[in-house]
């Protein structure tokens, strides 16, 4: 199991680096191409990117047990690249030093709860439903707050999302172990585990950045 977890964290690190450098590089490119930047950040383009990400998420989640490991790795990296394009907006809105500090803070939180999740000798699968319900409630409340424009509620939601995705870290690590026990290929299990932990990390990072990040003047 430790060998699989090593692969999980390797692919997680690769995915985060891909997203970071794609986001930063694309942001630099957009700064020199303002017309393209205006088109890219239009609502239509964002819906297209969201659709592509959704397709990749569904493909990895639904077909991971049967697809070739090379296909799983390709889809994972592709998702990280596409997500990096949307991350370019973060580099435009926040100072780079602030992004790096929040990224490191997220990494510390992530490492701590990864260790806790891996060390627990209890079945966390039964908590999956409760986490999903909590996440769904938070998402619905976020949609409602689009119309309410409540800063207090937005702050509470930010904290709630951080707690939910932090708890998801331990759950997703245990899920990798369950996949191995179910006979799923180790490479595929590692990629899927990295993908799930990547989503946890990114969501925690975004929420922490929105709460503590320093915006550009």
PDB file of C-alpha atoms in Angstrom:
ATOM      1  CA  UNK A   1       0.000   0.000   0.000  1.00  0.00           C
ATOM      2  CA  UNK A   2       2.862   2.396   0.796  1.00  0.00           C
ATOM      3  CA  UNK A   3       4.190   1.879  -2.741  1.00  0.00           C
ATOM      4  CA  UNK A   4       0.811   2.884  -4.191  1.00  0.00           C
ATOM      5  CA  UNK A   5       0.585   5.942  -1.942  1.00  0.00           C
ATOM      6  CA  UNK A   6       4.041   7.017  -3.108  1.00  0.00           C
ATOM      7  CA  UNK A   7       2.735   6.924  -6.674  1.00  0.00           C
ATOM      8  CA  UNK A   8      -0.396   8.795  -5.614  1.00  0.00           C
ATOM      9  CA  UNK A   9       1.605  11.680  -4.151  1.00  0.00           C
ATOM     10  CA  UNK A  10       4.017  11.644  -7.093  1.00  0.00           C
ATOM     11  CA  UNK A  11       1.154  12.126  -9.548  1.00  0.00           C
ATOM     12  CA  UNK A  12      -0.439  14.670  -7.248  1.00  0.00           C
ATOM     13  CA  UNK A  13       2.775  16.702  -7.237  1.00  0.00           C
ATOM     14  CA  UNK A  14       3.072  16.453 -11.011  1.00  0.00           C
ATOM     15  CA  UNK A  15      -0.532  17.587 -11.464  1.00  0.00           C
ATOM     16  CA  UNK A  16      -0.142  20.587  -9.156  1.00  0.00           C
ATOM     17  CA  UNK A  17       3.078  21.658 -10.869  1.00  0.00           C
ATOM     18  CA  UNK A  18       1.445  21.367 -14.293  1.00  0.00           C
ATOM     19  CA  UNK A  19      -1.506  23.495 -13.167  1.00  0.00           C
ATOM     20  CA  UNK A  20       0.755  26.099 -11.528  1.00  0.00           C
ATOM     21  CA  UNK A  21       3.082  26.571 -14.488  1.00  0.00           C
ATOM     22  CA  UNK A  22       0.296  26.475 -17.090  1.00  0.00           C
ATOM     23  CA  UNK A  23      -1.646  29.070 -15.091  1.00  0.00           C
ATOM     24  CA  UNK A  24       1.360  31.344 -14.594  1.00  0.00           C
ATOM     25  CA  UNK A  25       2.571  30.974 -18.171  1.00  0.00           C
ATOM     26  CA  UNK A  26      -0.867  31.602 -19.652  1.00  0.00           C
ATOM     27  CA  UNK A  27      -1.332  34.648 -17.398  1.00  0.00           C
ATOM     28  CA  UNK A  28       1.927  36.118 -18.732  1.00  0.00           C
ATOM     29  CA  UNK A  29       0.775  35.447 -22.278  1.00  0.00           C
ATOM     30  CA  UNK A  30      -2.617  37.083 -21.662  1.00  0.00           C
ATOM     31  CA  UNK A  31      -0.952  40.218 -20.256  1.00  0.00           C
ATOM     32  CA  UNK A  32       0.606  40.747 -23.675  1.00  0.00           C
ATOM     33  CA  UNK A  33      -2.586  39.851 -25.568  1.00  0.00           C
ATOM     34  CA  UNK A  34      -5.407  41.846 -24.005  1.00  0.00           C
ATOM     35  CA  UNK A  35      -7.854  41.130 -26.829  1.00  0.00           C
ATOM     36  CA  UNK A  36      -7.399  37.393 -26.327  1.00  0.00           C
ATOM     37  CA  UNK A  37      -7.688  37.888 -22.561  1.00  0.00           C
ATOM     38  CA  UNK A  38     -11.069  39.594 -22.979  1.00  0.00           C
ATOM     39  CA  UNK A  39     -12.296  36.728 -25.150  1.00  0.00           C
ATOM     40  CA  UNK A  40     -10.910  34.054 -22.833  1.00  0.00           C
ATOM     41  CA  UNK A  41     -12.561  35.462 -19.731  1.00  0.00           C
ATOM     42  CA  UNK A  42     -15.907  35.798 -21.450  1.00  0.00           C
ATOM     43  CA  UNK A  43     -18.787  33.763 -20.066  1.00  0.00           C
ATOM     44  CA  UNK A  44     -19.018  31.578 -23.181  1.00  0.00           C
ATOM     45  CA  UNK A  45     -15.378  30.480 -22.991  1.00  0.00           C
ATOM     46  CA  UNK A  46     -15.707  29.642 -19.305  1.00  0.00           C
ATOM     47  CA  UNK A  47     -18.714  27.433 -19.996  1.00  0.00           C
ATOM     48  CA  UNK A  48     -16.733  25.572 -22.653  1.00  0.00           C
ATOM     49  CA  UNK A  49     -13.824  24.998 -20.256  1.00  0.00           C
ATOM     50  CA  UNK A  50     -16.234  23.905 -17.534  1.00  0.00           C
ATOM     51  CA  UNK A  51     -17.815  21.400 -19.939  1.00  0.00           C
ATOM     52  CA  UNK A  52     -14.397  19.976 -20.879  1.00  0.00           C
ATOM     53  CA  UNK A  53     -13.422  19.631 -17.210  1.00  0.00           C
ATOM     54  CA  UNK A  54     -16.746  17.958 -16.419  1.00  0.00           C
ATOM     55  CA  UNK A  55     -16.260  15.406 -19.208  1.00  0.00           C
ATOM     56  CA  UNK A  56     -12.754  14.606 -17.948  1.00  0.00           C
ATOM     57  CA  UNK A  57     -14.005  14.231 -14.366  1.00  0.00           C
ATOM     58  CA  UNK A  58     -16.777  11.868 -15.440  1.00  0.00           C
ATOM     59  CA  UNK A  59     -14.405   9.831 -17.618  1.00  0.00           C
ATOM     60  CA  UNK A  60     -11.855   9.408 -14.832  1.00  0.00           C
ATOM     61  CA  UNK A  61     -14.476   8.663 -12.191  1.00  0.00           C
ATOM     62  CA  UNK A  62     -16.621   6.241 -14.186  1.00  0.00           C
ATOM     63  CA  UNK A  63     -14.052   4.419 -16.333  1.00  0.00           C
ATOM     64  CA  UNK A  64     -10.938   4.306 -14.145  1.00  0.00           C
ATOM     65  CA  UNK A  65     -11.389   0.597 -13.368  1.00  0.00           C
ATOM     66  CA  UNK A  66     -11.392  -0.470 -17.022  1.00  0.00           C
ATOM     67  CA  UNK A  67      -9.259   2.046 -18.927  1.00  0.00           C
ATOM     68  CA  UNK A  68      -5.578   1.606 -19.700  1.00  0.00           C
ATOM     69  CA  UNK A  69      -3.203   3.225 -17.240  1.00  0.00           C
ATOM     70  CA  UNK A  70      -1.711   5.349 -20.040  1.00  0.00           C
ATOM     71  CA  UNK A  71      -5.190   6.681 -20.844  1.00  0.00           C
ATOM     72  CA  UNK A  72      -5.873   7.461 -17.186  1.00  0.00           C
ATOM     73  CA  UNK A  73      -2.582   9.356 -16.886  1.00  0.00           C
ATOM     74  CA  UNK A  74      -3.251  11.286 -20.093  1.00  0.00           C
ATOM     75  CA  UNK A  75      -6.734  12.330 -18.977  1.00  0.00           C
ATOM     76  CA  UNK A  76      -5.403  13.360 -15.565  1.00  0.00           C
ATOM     77  CA  UNK A  77      -2.654  15.550 -17.018  1.00  0.00           C
ATOM     78  CA  UNK A  78      -5.103  16.993 -19.538  1.00  0.00           C
ATOM     79  CA  UNK A  79      -7.436  17.954 -16.695  1.00  0.00           C
ATOM     80  CA  UNK A  80      -4.551  19.632 -14.852  1.00  0.00           C
ATOM     81  CA  UNK A  81      -3.669  21.591 -18.008  1.00  0.00           C
ATOM     82  CA  UNK A  82      -7.249  22.743 -18.602  1.00  0.00           C
ATOM     83  CA  UNK A  83      -7.580  23.686 -14.944  1.00  0.00           C
ATOM     84  CA  UNK A  84      -4.333  25.615 -15.268  1.00  0.00           C
ATOM     85  CA  UNK A  85      -5.952  27.794 -17.941  1.00  0.00           C
ATOM     86  CA  UNK A  86      -8.676  28.841 -15.514  1.00  0.00           C
ATOM     87  CA  UNK A  87      -6.037  29.366 -12.830  1.00  0.00           C
ATOM     88  CA  UNK A  88      -4.539  32.142 -14.918  1.00  0.00           C
ATOM     89  CA  UNK A  89      -7.248  34.409 -13.481  1.00  0.00           C
ATOM     90  CA  UNK A  90      -5.832  33.778  -9.990  1.00  0.00           C
ATOM     91  CA  UNK A  91      -2.399  34.992 -11.099  1.00  0.00           C
ATOM     92  CA  UNK A  92      -4.053  38.089 -12.531  1.00  0.00           C
ATOM     93  CA  UNK A  93      -6.020  38.860  -9.354  1.00  0.00           C
ATOM     94  CA  UNK A  94      -3.539  37.993  -6.590  1.00  0.00           C
ATOM     95  CA  UNK A  95       0.106  38.817  -5.954  1.00  0.00           C
ATOM     96  CA  UNK A  96       2.477  35.964  -6.788  1.00  0.00           C
ATOM     97  CA  UNK A  97       4.067  36.035  -3.316  1.00  0.00           C
ATOM     98  CA  UNK A  98       0.614  35.698  -1.748  1.00  0.00           C
ATOM     99  CA  UNK A  99      -0.225  32.761  -4.010  1.00  0.00           C
ATOM    100  CA  UNK A 100       3.012  31.005  -3.038  1.00  0.00           C
ATOM    101  CA  UNK A 101       2.468  31.551   0.703  1.00  0.00           C
ATOM    102  CA  UNK A 102      -1.104  30.244   0.563  1.00  0.00           C
ATOM    103  CA  UNK A 103       0.048  27.315  -1.568  1.00  0.00           C
ATOM    104  CA  UNK A 104       2.641  26.383   1.079  1.00  0.00           C
ATOM    105  CA  UNK A 105       0.064  26.775   3.862  1.00  0.00           C
ATOM    106  CA  UNK A 106      -2.291  24.482   1.936  1.00  0.00           C
ATOM    107  CA  UNK A 107       0.526  21.957   1.501  1.00  0.00           C
ATOM    108  CA  UNK A 108       1.159  21.919   5.272  1.00  0.00           C
ATOM    109  CA  UNK A 109      -2.542  21.342   6.016  1.00  0.00           C
ATOM    110  CA  UNK A 110      -2.657  18.694   3.313  1.00  0.00           C
ATOM    111  CA  UNK A 111       0.384  16.790   4.616  1.00  0.00           C
ATOM    112  CA  UNK A 112      -0.933  16.792   8.191  1.00  0.00           C
ATOM    113  CA  UNK A 113      -4.363  15.446   7.296  1.00  0.00           C
ATOM    114  CA  UNK A 114      -2.917  12.980   4.781  1.00  0.00           C
ATOM    115  CA  UNK A 115      -0.803  11.521   7.578  1.00  0.00           C
ATOM    116  CA  UNK A 116      -3.794  11.406   9.911  1.00  0.00           C
ATOM    117  CA  UNK A 117      -6.013   9.803   7.278  1.00  0.00           C
ATOM    118  CA  UNK A 118      -3.421   7.171   6.421  1.00  0.00           C
ATOM    119  CA  UNK A 119      -2.760   6.400  10.095  1.00  0.00           C
ATOM    120  CA  UNK A 120      -6.377   5.874  11.106  1.00  0.00           C
ATOM    121  CA  UNK A 121      -7.293   2.215  11.408  1.00  0.00           C
ATOM    122  CA  UNK A 122     -11.003   2.770  10.892  1.00  0.00           C
ATOM    123  CA  UNK A 123     -13.302   2.451   7.913  1.00  0.00           C
ATOM    124  CA  UNK A 124     -13.967   5.954   6.601  1.00  0.00           C
ATOM    125  CA  UNK A 125     -16.174   4.828   3.702  1.00  0.00           C
ATOM    126  CA  UNK A 126     -19.351   5.313   5.753  1.00  0.00           C
ATOM    127  CA  UNK A 127     -18.507   9.005   6.112  1.00  0.00           C
ATOM    128  CA  UNK A 128     -18.513   9.517   2.336  1.00  0.00           C
ATOM    129  CA  UNK A 129     -22.276  10.068   2.188  1.00  0.00           C
ATOM    130  CA  UNK A 130     -22.175  12.645   4.992  1.00  0.00           C
ATOM    131  CA  UNK A 131     -19.326  14.521   3.328  1.00  0.00           C
ATOM    132  CA  UNK A 132     -21.176  14.526   0.017  1.00  0.00           C
ATOM    133  CA  UNK A 133     -24.352  15.864   1.668  1.00  0.00           C
ATOM    134  CA  UNK A 134     -22.346  18.583   3.438  1.00  0.00           C
ATOM    135  CA  UNK A 135     -20.646  19.526   0.168  1.00  0.00           C
ATOM    136  CA  UNK A 136     -23.959  19.581  -1.696  1.00  0.00           C
ATOM    137  CA  UNK A 137     -25.518  21.831   0.956  1.00  0.00           C
ATOM    138  CA  UNK A 138     -22.546  24.199   0.785  1.00  0.00           C
ATOM    139  CA  UNK A 139     -22.754  24.343  -3.015  1.00  0.00           C
ATOM    140  CA  UNK A 140     -26.492  25.075  -2.955  1.00  0.00           C
ATOM    141  CA  UNK A 141     -25.946  27.790  -0.357  1.00  0.00           C
ATOM    142  CA  UNK A 142     -23.199  29.276  -2.546  1.00  0.00           C
ATOM    143  CA  UNK A 143     -25.625  29.486  -5.460  1.00  0.00           C
ATOM    144  CA  UNK A 144     -28.222  31.159  -3.237  1.00  0.00           C
ATOM    145  CA  UNK A 145     -25.620  33.637  -2.024  1.00  0.00           C
ATOM    146  CA  UNK A 146     -24.996  34.756  -5.601  1.00  0.00           C
ATOM    147  CA  UNK A 147     -28.338  36.544  -5.293  1.00  0.00           C
ATOM    148  CA  UNK A 148     -28.024  37.503  -1.608  1.00  0.00           C
ATOM    149  CA  UNK A 149     -24.523  39.008  -1.892  1.00  0.00           C
ATOM    150  CA  UNK A 150     -23.911  38.340   1.807  1.00  0.00           C
ATOM    151  CA  UNK A 151     -20.228  38.791   2.740  1.00  0.00           C
ATOM    152  CA  UNK A 152     -20.786  37.135   6.131  1.00  0.00           C
ATOM    153  CA  UNK A 153     -22.325  34.077   4.501  1.00  0.00           C
ATOM    154  CA  UNK A 154     -19.526  34.004   1.940  1.00  0.00           C
ATOM    155  CA  UNK A 155     -16.978  33.947   4.775  1.00  0.00           C
ATOM    156  CA  UNK A 156     -18.815  31.106   6.529  1.00  0.00           C
ATOM    157  CA  UNK A 157     -19.026  29.173   3.276  1.00  0.00           C
ATOM    158  CA  UNK A 158     -15.295  29.610   2.725  1.00  0.00           C
ATOM    159  CA  UNK A 159     -14.577  28.105   6.136  1.00  0.00           C
ATOM    160  CA  UNK A 160     -17.126  25.325   5.546  1.00  0.00           C
ATOM    161  CA  UNK A 161     -15.550  24.354   2.213  1.00  0.00           C
ATOM    162  CA  UNK A 162     -12.088  24.256   3.810  1.00  0.00           C
ATOM    163  CA  UNK A 163     -13.332  21.920   6.551  1.00  0.00           C
ATOM    164  CA  UNK A 164     -15.223  19.670   4.120  1.00  0.00           C
ATOM    165  CA  UNK A 165     -12.335  19.213   1.677  1.00  0.00           C
ATOM    166  CA  UNK A 166      -9.854  18.785   4.529  1.00  0.00           C
ATOM    167  CA  UNK A 167     -11.960  15.876   5.815  1.00  0.00           C
ATOM    168  CA  UNK A 168     -12.147  14.539   2.266  1.00  0.00           C
ATOM    169  CA  UNK A 169      -8.350  14.085   2.274  1.00  0.00           C
ATOM    170  CA  UNK A 170      -8.462  11.187   4.739  1.00  0.00           C
ATOM    171  CA  UNK A 171     -11.511   9.713   3.031  1.00  0.00           C
ATOM    172  CA  UNK A 172      -9.870   9.762  -0.420  1.00  0.00           C
ATOM    173  CA  UNK A 173      -6.653   8.194   0.871  1.00  0.00           C
ATOM    174  CA  UNK A 174      -8.631   5.326   2.376  1.00  0.00           C
ATOM    175  CA  UNK A 175     -10.531   5.050  -0.910  1.00  0.00           C
ATOM    176  CA  UNK A 176      -7.276   4.208  -2.707  1.00  0.00           C
ATOM    177  CA  UNK A 177      -6.753   1.318  -0.313  1.00  0.00           C
ATOM    178  CA  UNK A 178     -10.293   0.101  -1.001  1.00  0.00           C
ATOM    179  CA  UNK A 179      -9.638   0.218  -4.753  1.00  0.00           C
ATOM    180  CA  UNK A 180      -6.527  -1.940  -4.365  1.00  0.00           C
ATOM    181  CA  UNK A 181      -8.502  -4.431  -2.264  1.00  0.00           C
ATOM    182  CA  UNK A 182     -11.128  -4.503  -5.043  1.00  0.00           C
ATOM    183  CA  UNK A 183      -8.471  -5.605  -7.537  1.00  0.00           C
ATOM    184  CA  UNK A 184      -8.160  -2.386  -9.539  1.00  0.00           C
ATOM    185  CA  UNK A 185      -4.811  -1.896 -11.278  1.00  0.00           C
ATOM    186  CA  UNK A 186      -2.324  -0.131  -8.990  1.00  0.00           C
ATOM    187  CA  UNK A 187      -1.358   2.447 -11.614  1.00  0.00           C
ATOM    188  CA  UNK A 188      -4.987   3.359 -12.207  1.00  0.00           C
ATOM    189  CA  UNK A 189      -5.692   3.469  -8.478  1.00  0.00           C
ATOM    190  CA  UNK A 190      -2.698   5.774  -8.002  1.00  0.00           C
ATOM    191  CA  UNK A 191      -3.841   8.146 -10.744  1.00  0.00           C
ATOM    192  CA  UNK A 192      -7.418   8.168  -9.462  1.00  0.00           C
ATOM    193  CA  UNK A 193      -6.217   8.788  -5.909  1.00  0.00           C
ATOM    194  CA  UNK A 194      -4.010  11.628  -7.128  1.00  0.00           C
ATOM    195  CA  UNK A 195      -6.948  13.090  -9.039  1.00  0.00           C
ATOM    196  CA  UNK A 196      -9.240  13.048  -6.005  1.00  0.00           C
ATOM    197  CA  UNK A 197      -6.558  14.518  -3.726  1.00  0.00           C
ATOM    198  CA  UNK A 198      -5.782  17.106  -6.410  1.00  0.00           C
ATOM    199  CA  UNK A 199      -9.403  18.273  -6.254  1.00  0.00           C
ATOM    200  CA  UNK A 200      -9.196  18.428  -2.448  1.00  0.00           C
ATOM    201  CA  UNK A 201      -5.965  20.424  -2.560  1.00  0.00           C
ATOM    202  CA  UNK A 202      -7.170  22.880  -5.200  1.00  0.00           C
ATOM    203  CA  UNK A 203     -10.435  23.553  -3.398  1.00  0.00           C
ATOM    204  CA  UNK A 204      -8.694  24.154  -0.061  1.00  0.00           C
ATOM    205  CA  UNK A 205      -6.147  26.391  -1.785  1.00  0.00           C
ATOM    206  CA  UNK A 206      -8.787  28.491  -3.545  1.00  0.00           C
ATOM    207  CA  UNK A 207     -10.784  29.007  -0.338  1.00  0.00           C
ATOM    208  CA  UNK A 208      -7.709  29.925   1.694  1.00  0.00           C
ATOM    209  CA  UNK A 209      -6.590  32.311  -1.034  1.00  0.00           C
ATOM    210  CA  UNK A 210      -9.993  34.006  -1.121  1.00  0.00           C
ATOM    211  CA  UNK A 211      -9.830  34.470   2.667  1.00  0.00           C
ATOM    212  CA  UNK A 212      -6.179  35.397   3.170  1.00  0.00           C
ATOM    213  CA  UNK A 213      -4.740  36.176  -0.263  1.00  0.00           C
ATOM    214  CA  UNK A 214      -3.455  39.677  -1.059  1.00  0.00           C
ATOM    215  CA  UNK A 215      -5.009  41.076  -4.208  1.00  0.00           C
ATOM    216  CA  UNK A 216      -3.096  43.116  -6.732  1.00  0.00           C
ATOM    217  CA  UNK A 217      -3.560  46.877  -6.606  1.00  0.00           C
TER     218      UNK A 217
END
